[in-house]
Short mmCIF file of C-alpha atoms and ligand atoms in Angstrom, two decimals:
data_model
loop_
_atom_site.label_atom_id
_atom_site.label_comp_id
_atom_site.label_asym_id
_atom_site.label_seq_id
_atom_site.Cartn_x
_atom_site.Cartn_y
_atom_site.Cartn_z
CA MET A 1 -0.02 -0.01 0.01
CA GLU A 2 1.24 3.48 -0.81
CA ILE A 3 2.23 5.41 2.30
CA LYS A 4 0.85 8.98 2.02
CA THR A 5 2.54 12.01 3.41
CA ILE A 6 0.49 13.17 6.30
CA LYS A 7 0.66 16.78 7.46
CA LYS A 8 -2.69 17.45 9.12
CA ILE A 9 -4.63 15.03 11.26
CA GLY A 10 -8.24 15.52 12.50
CA VAL A 11 -9.29 13.91 15.81
CA LEU A 12 -12.85 13.27 16.83
CA THR A 13 -14.82 11.44 19.55
CA SER A 14 -17.99 9.75 18.51
CA GLY A 15 -20.85 7.58 19.91
CA GLY A 16 -21.23 7.21 23.70
CA ASP A 17 -18.54 9.02 25.70
CA SER A 18 -16.20 7.07 27.90
CA PRO A 19 -13.67 8.03 30.60
CA GLY A 20 -10.23 8.23 28.99
CA MET A 21 -11.34 9.81 25.75
CA ASN A 22 -9.71 13.10 26.79
CA ALA A 23 -6.49 11.23 27.66
CA ALA A 24 -6.58 9.60 24.23
CA ILE A 25 -7.13 13.00 22.41
CA ARG A 26 -4.30 14.51 24.48
CA ALA A 27 -1.88 11.66 23.66
CA ALA A 28 -2.71 11.79 19.94
CA VAL A 29 -2.34 15.57 19.82
CA ARG A 30 0.93 15.56 21.74
CA ALA A 31 2.32 12.80 19.47
CA GLY A 32 1.19 14.86 16.43
CA PHE A 33 3.09 17.84 17.69
CA TYR A 34 6.13 15.68 18.36
CA TYR A 35 6.16 14.59 14.67
CA ASP A 36 5.52 18.12 13.42
CA ILE A 37 1.96 17.51 12.32
CA GLU A 38 -0.80 20.05 12.55
CA MET A 39 -3.61 18.66 14.68
CA PHE A 40 -7.31 19.60 14.33
CA GLY A 41 -10.19 18.97 16.73
CA ILE A 42 -13.47 17.98 15.07
CA TYR A 43 -16.31 18.73 17.52
CA ARG A 44 -19.35 16.50 18.19
CA GLY A 45 -18.05 13.52 16.17
CA TYR A 46 -19.24 13.16 12.62
CA GLU A 47 -21.76 16.02 13.23
CA GLY A 48 -18.88 18.50 13.41
CA MET A 49 -17.34 17.03 10.31
CA ILE A 50 -20.52 17.76 8.40
CA SER A 51 -21.22 21.16 9.97
CA ASN A 52 -17.52 22.18 9.68
CA ASP A 53 -17.14 22.58 13.43
CA ILE A 54 -13.38 22.03 13.16
CA GLU A 55 -10.61 23.90 14.89
CA LYS A 56 -6.85 23.79 14.79
CA LEU A 57 -5.53 22.64 18.13
CA ASP A 58 -2.64 24.01 20.17
CA SER A 59 -1.15 22.87 23.43
CA GLY A 60 -3.63 25.11 25.34
CA HIS A 61 -6.48 22.87 24.24
CA ILE A 62 -5.09 19.78 25.81
CA GLY A 63 -3.74 21.17 29.05
CA HIS A 64 -5.14 19.36 32.18
CA ILE A 65 -7.53 17.14 30.26
CA LEU A 66 -5.82 13.82 30.83
CA GLU A 67 -7.47 13.45 34.23
CA ARG A 68 -10.91 14.57 33.22
CA GLY A 69 -13.83 12.34 32.31
CA GLY A 70 -15.92 12.92 29.21
CA THR A 71 -14.44 14.45 26.01
CA PHE A 72 -13.78 18.10 25.52
CA LEU A 73 -14.36 17.63 21.80
CA LYS A 74 -17.89 16.51 22.69
CA SER A 75 -19.48 13.47 21.21
CA ALA A 76 -22.58 12.86 19.19
CA ARG A 77 -24.42 10.47 16.98
CA SER A 78 -24.95 11.62 13.38
CA ASP A 79 -27.66 10.16 11.20
CA GLU A 80 -26.52 12.38 8.27
CA PHE A 81 -23.09 10.69 8.26
CA ARG A 82 -24.83 7.41 7.49
CA THR A 83 -25.80 8.86 4.12
CA LYS A 84 -23.46 9.28 1.06
CA GLU A 85 -24.40 12.93 0.79
CA GLY A 86 -23.49 13.57 4.43
CA ARG A 87 -20.19 11.86 4.07
CA GLN A 88 -19.46 13.95 0.92
CA LYS A 89 -20.14 17.16 2.94
CA ALA A 90 -17.82 15.88 5.59
CA PHE A 91 -15.09 15.18 3.06
CA ASP A 92 -15.37 18.60 1.50
CA ASN A 93 -14.99 20.22 4.92
CA LEU A 94 -11.90 18.18 5.71
CA LYS A 95 -10.44 19.11 2.30
CA SER A 96 -11.11 22.83 2.95
CA HIS A 97 -8.76 22.49 6.05
CA GLY A 98 -6.27 20.35 4.25
CA ILE A 99 -6.85 17.51 6.76
CA ASP A 100 -5.33 14.42 5.23
CA ALA A 101 -5.87 11.77 7.95
CA LEU A 102 -8.28 10.98 10.81
CA ILE A 103 -8.22 9.55 14.31
CA VAL A 104 -11.58 8.32 15.36
CA ILE A 105 -12.18 7.48 19.02
CA GLY A 106 -15.44 5.63 19.63
CA GLY A 107 -17.30 2.37 19.56
CA ASP A 108 -18.09 -0.11 16.78
CA GLY A 109 -20.51 2.28 15.03
CA SER A 110 -17.99 5.16 14.96
CA LEU A 111 -15.34 2.78 13.55
CA THR A 112 -17.74 1.47 10.92
CA GLY A 113 -18.18 5.06 9.86
CA ALA A 114 -14.43 5.54 9.68
CA HIS A 115 -14.03 2.38 7.63
CA LEU A 116 -16.74 3.47 5.13
CA PHE A 117 -15.32 6.95 4.89
CA TYR A 118 -11.86 5.55 4.07
CA LYS A 119 -13.28 3.26 1.40
CA GLU A 120 -15.26 6.08 -0.18
CA HIS A 121 -12.89 9.04 0.04
CA GLY A 122 -9.48 7.50 0.66
CA ILE A 123 -8.75 9.57 3.81
CA PRO A 124 -6.48 7.39 5.93
CA ALA A 125 -8.25 6.67 9.23
CA ILE A 126 -7.27 4.92 12.38
CA GLY A 127 -9.58 4.01 15.20
CA LEU A 128 -9.22 3.90 18.94
CA PRO A 129 -11.59 1.67 20.98
CA GLY A 130 -13.47 4.27 23.09
CA THR A 131 -16.39 2.64 24.77
CA ILE A 132 -17.23 1.46 28.28
CA ASP A 133 -18.85 -1.65 26.81
CA ASN A 134 -15.61 -3.51 25.96
CA ASP A 135 -17.42 -5.03 22.99
CA LEU A 136 -14.67 -4.52 20.34
CA SER A 137 -12.34 -7.22 19.18
CA GLY A 138 -8.69 -6.35 18.57
CA THR A 139 -8.05 -5.18 22.09
CA ASP A 140 -8.25 -6.94 25.45
CA LEU A 141 -9.96 -3.87 27.01
CA THR A 142 -11.48 -0.73 25.55
CA ILE A 143 -10.83 2.79 26.84
CA GLY A 144 -13.27 3.55 29.64
CA PHE A 145 -14.21 -0.02 30.56
CA ASP A 146 -11.89 -0.27 33.58
CA THR A 147 -13.19 3.08 35.07
CA ALA A 148 -16.80 2.03 34.42
CA CYS A 149 -16.14 -1.25 36.33
CA ASN A 150 -14.54 0.65 39.20
CA THR A 151 -17.49 3.01 39.36
CA ALA A 152 -19.99 0.18 39.36
CA ILE A 153 -18.10 -1.67 42.10
CA GLU A 154 -17.88 1.47 44.26
CA ALA A 155 -21.62 1.98 43.94
CA ILE A 156 -22.38 -1.68 44.63
CA ASP A 157 -20.22 -1.55 47.75
CA LYS A 158 -22.42 1.25 49.04
CA ILE A 159 -25.59 -0.59 48.13
CA ARG A 160 -24.28 -3.60 50.11
CA ASP A 161 -24.21 -1.55 53.30
CA THR A 162 -27.91 -0.93 53.13
CA ALA A 163 -28.65 -4.41 51.76
CA THR A 164 -26.92 -5.98 54.79
CA SER A 165 -28.39 -3.62 57.31
CA HIS A 166 -31.96 -4.42 56.30
CA ASP A 167 -31.62 -7.95 55.01
CA ARG A 168 -32.69 -6.68 51.53
CA LEU A 169 -32.43 -8.35 48.15
CA PHE A 170 -31.02 -5.92 45.60
CA PHE A 171 -31.07 -6.07 41.82
CA VAL A 172 -28.52 -3.72 40.42
CA GLU A 173 -28.54 -3.00 36.66
CA VAL A 174 -25.25 -2.10 34.99
CA MET A 175 -24.51 -0.84 31.47
CA GLY A 176 -22.84 -2.76 28.66
CA ARG A 177 -25.38 -2.72 25.81
CA ASP A 178 -25.59 -6.35 24.49
CA ALA A 179 -22.33 -7.36 26.23
CA GLY A 180 -21.94 -8.64 29.81
CA PHE A 181 -18.33 -7.55 30.40
CA ILE A 182 -19.14 -4.84 32.95
CA ALA A 183 -21.64 -7.08 34.73
CA ILE A 184 -19.24 -10.02 35.06
CA ASN A 185 -16.30 -7.92 36.21
CA ALA A 186 -18.32 -5.77 38.60
CA GLY A 187 -20.10 -8.87 39.82
CA ILE A 188 -16.95 -10.77 40.68
CA GLY A 189 -15.41 -7.66 42.11
CA SER A 190 -18.33 -6.98 44.45
CA ALA A 191 -19.19 -10.50 45.54
CA ALA A 192 -22.49 -10.62 43.80
CA ALA A 193 -24.99 -13.35 44.68
CA ALA A 194 -25.67 -13.87 40.95
CA ILE A 195 -24.76 -12.22 37.63
CA LEU A 196 -27.12 -12.10 34.71
CA ILE A 197 -25.46 -11.43 31.36
CA PRO A 198 -26.88 -11.42 27.83
CA GLU A 199 -24.47 -14.10 26.78
CA LYS A 200 -25.92 -16.69 29.11
CA LYS A 201 -29.53 -17.24 29.72
CA MET A 202 -30.46 -17.97 33.37
CA GLN A 203 -33.92 -19.25 34.12
CA ILE A 204 -35.83 -17.32 36.78
CA GLU A 205 -36.45 -20.62 38.65
CA ASP A 206 -32.69 -21.29 38.79
CA LEU A 207 -32.07 -17.83 40.18
CA VAL A 208 -34.83 -18.25 42.77
CA GLU A 209 -33.30 -21.65 43.84
CA LYS A 210 -29.93 -20.07 44.13
CA LEU A 211 -31.21 -17.22 46.37
CA LYS A 212 -33.20 -19.67 48.52
CA ALA A 213 -30.06 -21.77 48.99
CA ARG A 214 -28.07 -18.68 50.00
CA ARG A 215 -30.80 -17.75 52.54
CA LYS A 216 -30.55 -21.20 54.01
CA ARG A 217 -26.79 -20.68 54.42
CA LYS A 218 -27.66 -17.38 56.18
CA LYS A 219 -25.99 -15.15 53.72
CA THR A 220 -26.70 -11.66 54.99
CA SER A 221 -26.65 -9.66 51.78
CA ASN A 222 -27.87 -10.62 48.33
CA ILE A 223 -26.98 -8.43 45.40
CA VAL A 224 -27.88 -9.64 41.93
CA ILE A 225 -26.11 -7.88 39.00
CA VAL A 226 -28.13 -7.60 35.85
CA ALA A 227 -26.61 -6.47 32.54
CA GLU A 228 -28.81 -3.96 30.77
CA GLY A 229 -29.08 -6.05 27.58
CA GLY A 230 -30.08 -9.26 29.31
CA LYS A 231 -32.45 -11.65 27.53
CA SER A 232 -34.65 -12.09 30.59
CA GLY A 233 -35.28 -8.33 30.88
CA GLY A 234 -33.85 -5.53 32.96
CA ALA A 235 -33.38 -5.42 36.71
CA ALA A 236 -36.89 -4.17 37.40
CA GLU A 237 -38.54 -6.92 35.38
CA ILE A 238 -36.37 -9.66 36.94
CA ALA A 239 -36.95 -8.30 40.44
CA ARG A 240 -40.74 -8.37 39.86
CA LYS A 241 -40.62 -11.98 38.70
CA VAL A 242 -38.36 -13.17 41.53
CA GLN A 243 -40.17 -11.27 44.28
CA LYS A 244 -43.30 -13.46 43.84
CA PHE A 245 -41.22 -16.49 44.93
CA LEU A 246 -39.38 -14.81 47.75
CA PRO A 247 -41.98 -12.67 49.62
CA TYR A 248 -40.00 -12.57 52.78
CA TYR A 249 -37.40 -10.29 51.14
CA ASP A 250 -37.69 -6.54 50.89
CA THR A 251 -36.65 -6.37 47.21
CA LYS A 252 -35.07 -3.22 45.77
CA VAL A 253 -33.86 -2.21 42.30
CA THR A 254 -31.03 0.19 41.45
CA ILE A 255 -30.17 1.20 37.93
CA LEU A 256 -26.63 2.59 37.89
CA GLY A 257 -27.17 4.17 34.40
CA HIS A 258 -25.03 7.05 33.14
CA LEU A 259 -23.16 7.30 36.45
CA GLN A 260 -20.94 4.62 34.84
CA ARG A 261 -19.88 6.81 31.96
CA GLY A 262 -18.50 9.65 34.06
CA GLY A 263 -15.64 10.37 36.38
CA ALA A 264 -11.89 10.65 36.15
CA PRO A 265 -10.31 7.76 34.22
CA SER A 266 -8.58 5.03 36.20
CA SER A 267 -4.83 4.58 36.00
CA TYR A 268 -5.33 1.74 33.56
CA ASP A 269 -7.54 3.81 31.27
CA ARG A 270 -5.09 6.65 31.31
CA LEU A 271 -2.28 4.36 30.37
CA LEU A 272 -4.30 2.57 27.72
CA ALA A 273 -5.53 5.85 26.16
CA SER A 274 -2.05 7.38 26.27
CA LYS A 275 -0.40 4.45 24.57
CA LEU A 276 -3.11 4.09 21.92
CA GLY A 277 -3.15 7.81 21.17
CA VAL A 278 0.54 7.85 20.43
CA MET A 279 0.41 4.61 18.50
CA ALA A 280 -2.48 5.94 16.37
CA VAL A 281 -0.31 8.76 15.09
CA GLU A 282 2.69 6.54 14.58
CA GLY A 283 0.44 3.97 12.82
CA LEU A 284 -0.79 6.63 10.34
CA LEU A 285 2.77 7.80 9.64
CA ALA A 286 3.74 4.18 8.96
CA GLY A 287 0.91 3.69 6.53
CA LYS A 288 -1.40 1.64 8.75
CA TYR A 289 -4.81 2.76 7.53
CA ASP A 290 -8.32 1.45 8.16
CA VAL A 291 -7.14 -0.22 11.34
CA MET A 292 -7.91 -0.01 15.04
CA THR A 293 -5.18 0.20 17.63
CA GLY A 294 -5.54 -1.96 20.73
CA ILE A 295 -3.59 -3.77 23.38
CA ILE A 296 -3.53 -7.59 23.39
CA ASN A 297 -1.39 -9.40 25.92
CA ASN A 298 0.34 -6.16 26.84
CA LYS A 299 1.45 -5.39 23.22
CA VAL A 300 0.05 -2.64 21.08
CA VAL A 301 -1.52 -4.18 17.90
CA TYR A 302 -3.26 -2.91 14.80
CA THR A 303 -6.40 -4.83 13.66
CA PRO A 304 -8.32 -4.06 10.47
CA ILE A 305 -11.40 -2.15 11.47
CA LYS A 306 -13.59 -4.65 9.57
CA ARG A 307 -12.19 -7.36 11.89
CA ALA A 308 -12.35 -5.28 15.09
CA ILE A 309 -16.10 -4.55 14.72
CA VAL A 310 -17.14 -8.20 14.20
CA ASP A 311 -19.37 -8.99 17.07
CA ASP A 312 -17.48 -12.02 18.36
CA LYS A 313 -15.75 -10.94 21.59
CA ALA A 314 -17.13 -13.17 24.26
CA VAL A 315 -17.11 -13.07 28.03
CA ASP A 316 -14.39 -15.55 29.11
CA GLU A 317 -15.88 -18.94 30.08
CA ASP A 318 -13.41 -19.06 33.00
CA ASP A 319 -14.76 -15.72 34.33
CA PHE A 320 -18.26 -17.09 34.22
CA ARG A 321 -17.29 -20.25 36.05
CA ILE A 322 -15.26 -18.25 38.62
CA ALA A 323 -18.30 -16.02 39.26
CA LYS A 324 -20.44 -19.06 39.74
CA ILE A 325 -18.07 -20.68 42.20
CA LEU A 326 -17.62 -17.54 44.22
CA SER A 327 -21.39 -16.83 44.52
CA THR A 328 -22.39 -20.29 45.80
P1 ATP B 1 -21.12 3.17 21.69
O1 ATP B 1 -20.62 1.80 21.60
O2 ATP B 1 -20.69 3.89 22.88
O3 ATP B 1 -22.60 3.29 21.47
P2 ATP B 1 -20.68 3.72 18.89
O4 ATP B 1 -19.56 4.35 18.19
O5 ATP B 1 -20.96 2.28 18.60
O6 ATP B 1 -20.47 3.95 20.45
P3 ATP B 1 -23.08 4.50 17.32
O7 ATP B 1 -24.16 5.40 17.71
O8 ATP B 1 -23.34 3.10 16.92
O9 ATP B 1 -22.06 4.53 18.62
O10 ATP B 1 -22.22 5.20 16.14
C1 ATP B 1 -21.76 6.54 16.28
C2 ATP B 1 -21.87 7.25 14.97
O11 ATP B 1 -21.06 6.59 13.98
C3 ATP B 1 -23.28 7.21 14.35
O12 ATP B 1 -24.07 8.25 14.90
C4 ATP B 1 -22.96 7.53 12.83
O13 ATP B 1 -22.69 8.92 12.67
C5 ATP B 1 -21.62 6.72 12.69
N1 ATP B 1 -22.01 5.40 12.17
C6 ATP B 1 -22.39 4.29 12.77
N2 ATP B 1 -22.66 3.26 11.96
C7 ATP B 1 -22.47 3.83 10.68
C8 ATP B 1 -22.55 3.26 9.33
N3 ATP B 1 -22.93 2.01 9.17
N4 ATP B 1 -22.23 4.10 8.40
C9 ATP B 1 -21.85 5.35 8.57
N5 ATP B 1 -21.74 5.87 9.77
C10 ATP B 1 -21.99 5.14 10.83
#
């Protein structure tokens, strides 16, 4: 493949925000400056590309953002970018600034957009896995996932205090879209009584039996973690079904929701975002286009975007077994 000379790189964050996006932007911009490249911020993801909300960045833009949650470039979902006409507008705007490469930080949808845009307009693009859901292949963990798990665990610890004091049965719903990664990690890390994830169907009767058995063993707190995309319904629905069989419990539901997206990134997310931001710039300069950077077994790797977005990353069977053993 021909390696293009890259002089101006545009950076954007797209889709759901995740802690560590700011750290990734900062690392990419600093690396760009290091290699004498002009760096541009594209605001509100693909929306800003279409509306020409694009600004040349200097070091002032990226001061003290490493430690902040969210994304100073803002994020958005853009229906117009899904159309050929929308992408043409975006391309014309990039051209008007002379931007010749893109770094896209986002989830599988955002990376799909980058892939299509590269195919259509030939602008070299590299993706960074920015999502709390951890549902991208080509990286062990995505930027924001570790922080989201920490936030969930901290919240569940607090819920446990009241659960134990009142002998309550709690159903806590965590985020993750169709993936159970946050649920399984937060569940193991907070000693959950049971973990319900989309990848594994658990019959209500089995859950009831499990909770009855725990009661017999005089377990004083029972917290069930429910992934939002679960096949048996959300936490409220499951709680309703279970309550009928366990009337002696005061049953409560807590939906952690967007709390899990916010907050300062953990040390792991800062490190991951910083490494991937630098490697994204170096990847573009080395002619690695239409790929996503990630870390697998502690090594930075580049995976074709088409491969990274394939929905085949599964919760580890060992993790599921470990969770089961520890909650008996
Ligand atoms: P998260 O996992 O946090 O939801 P995401 O990146 O998967 O993040 P999406 O809403 O799926 O979030 O995608 C973000 C944006 O990427 C969309 O609003 C759209 O602009 C663009 N996009 C997604 N899919 C496509 C597609 N098939 N073609 C063109 N653009 C797309």
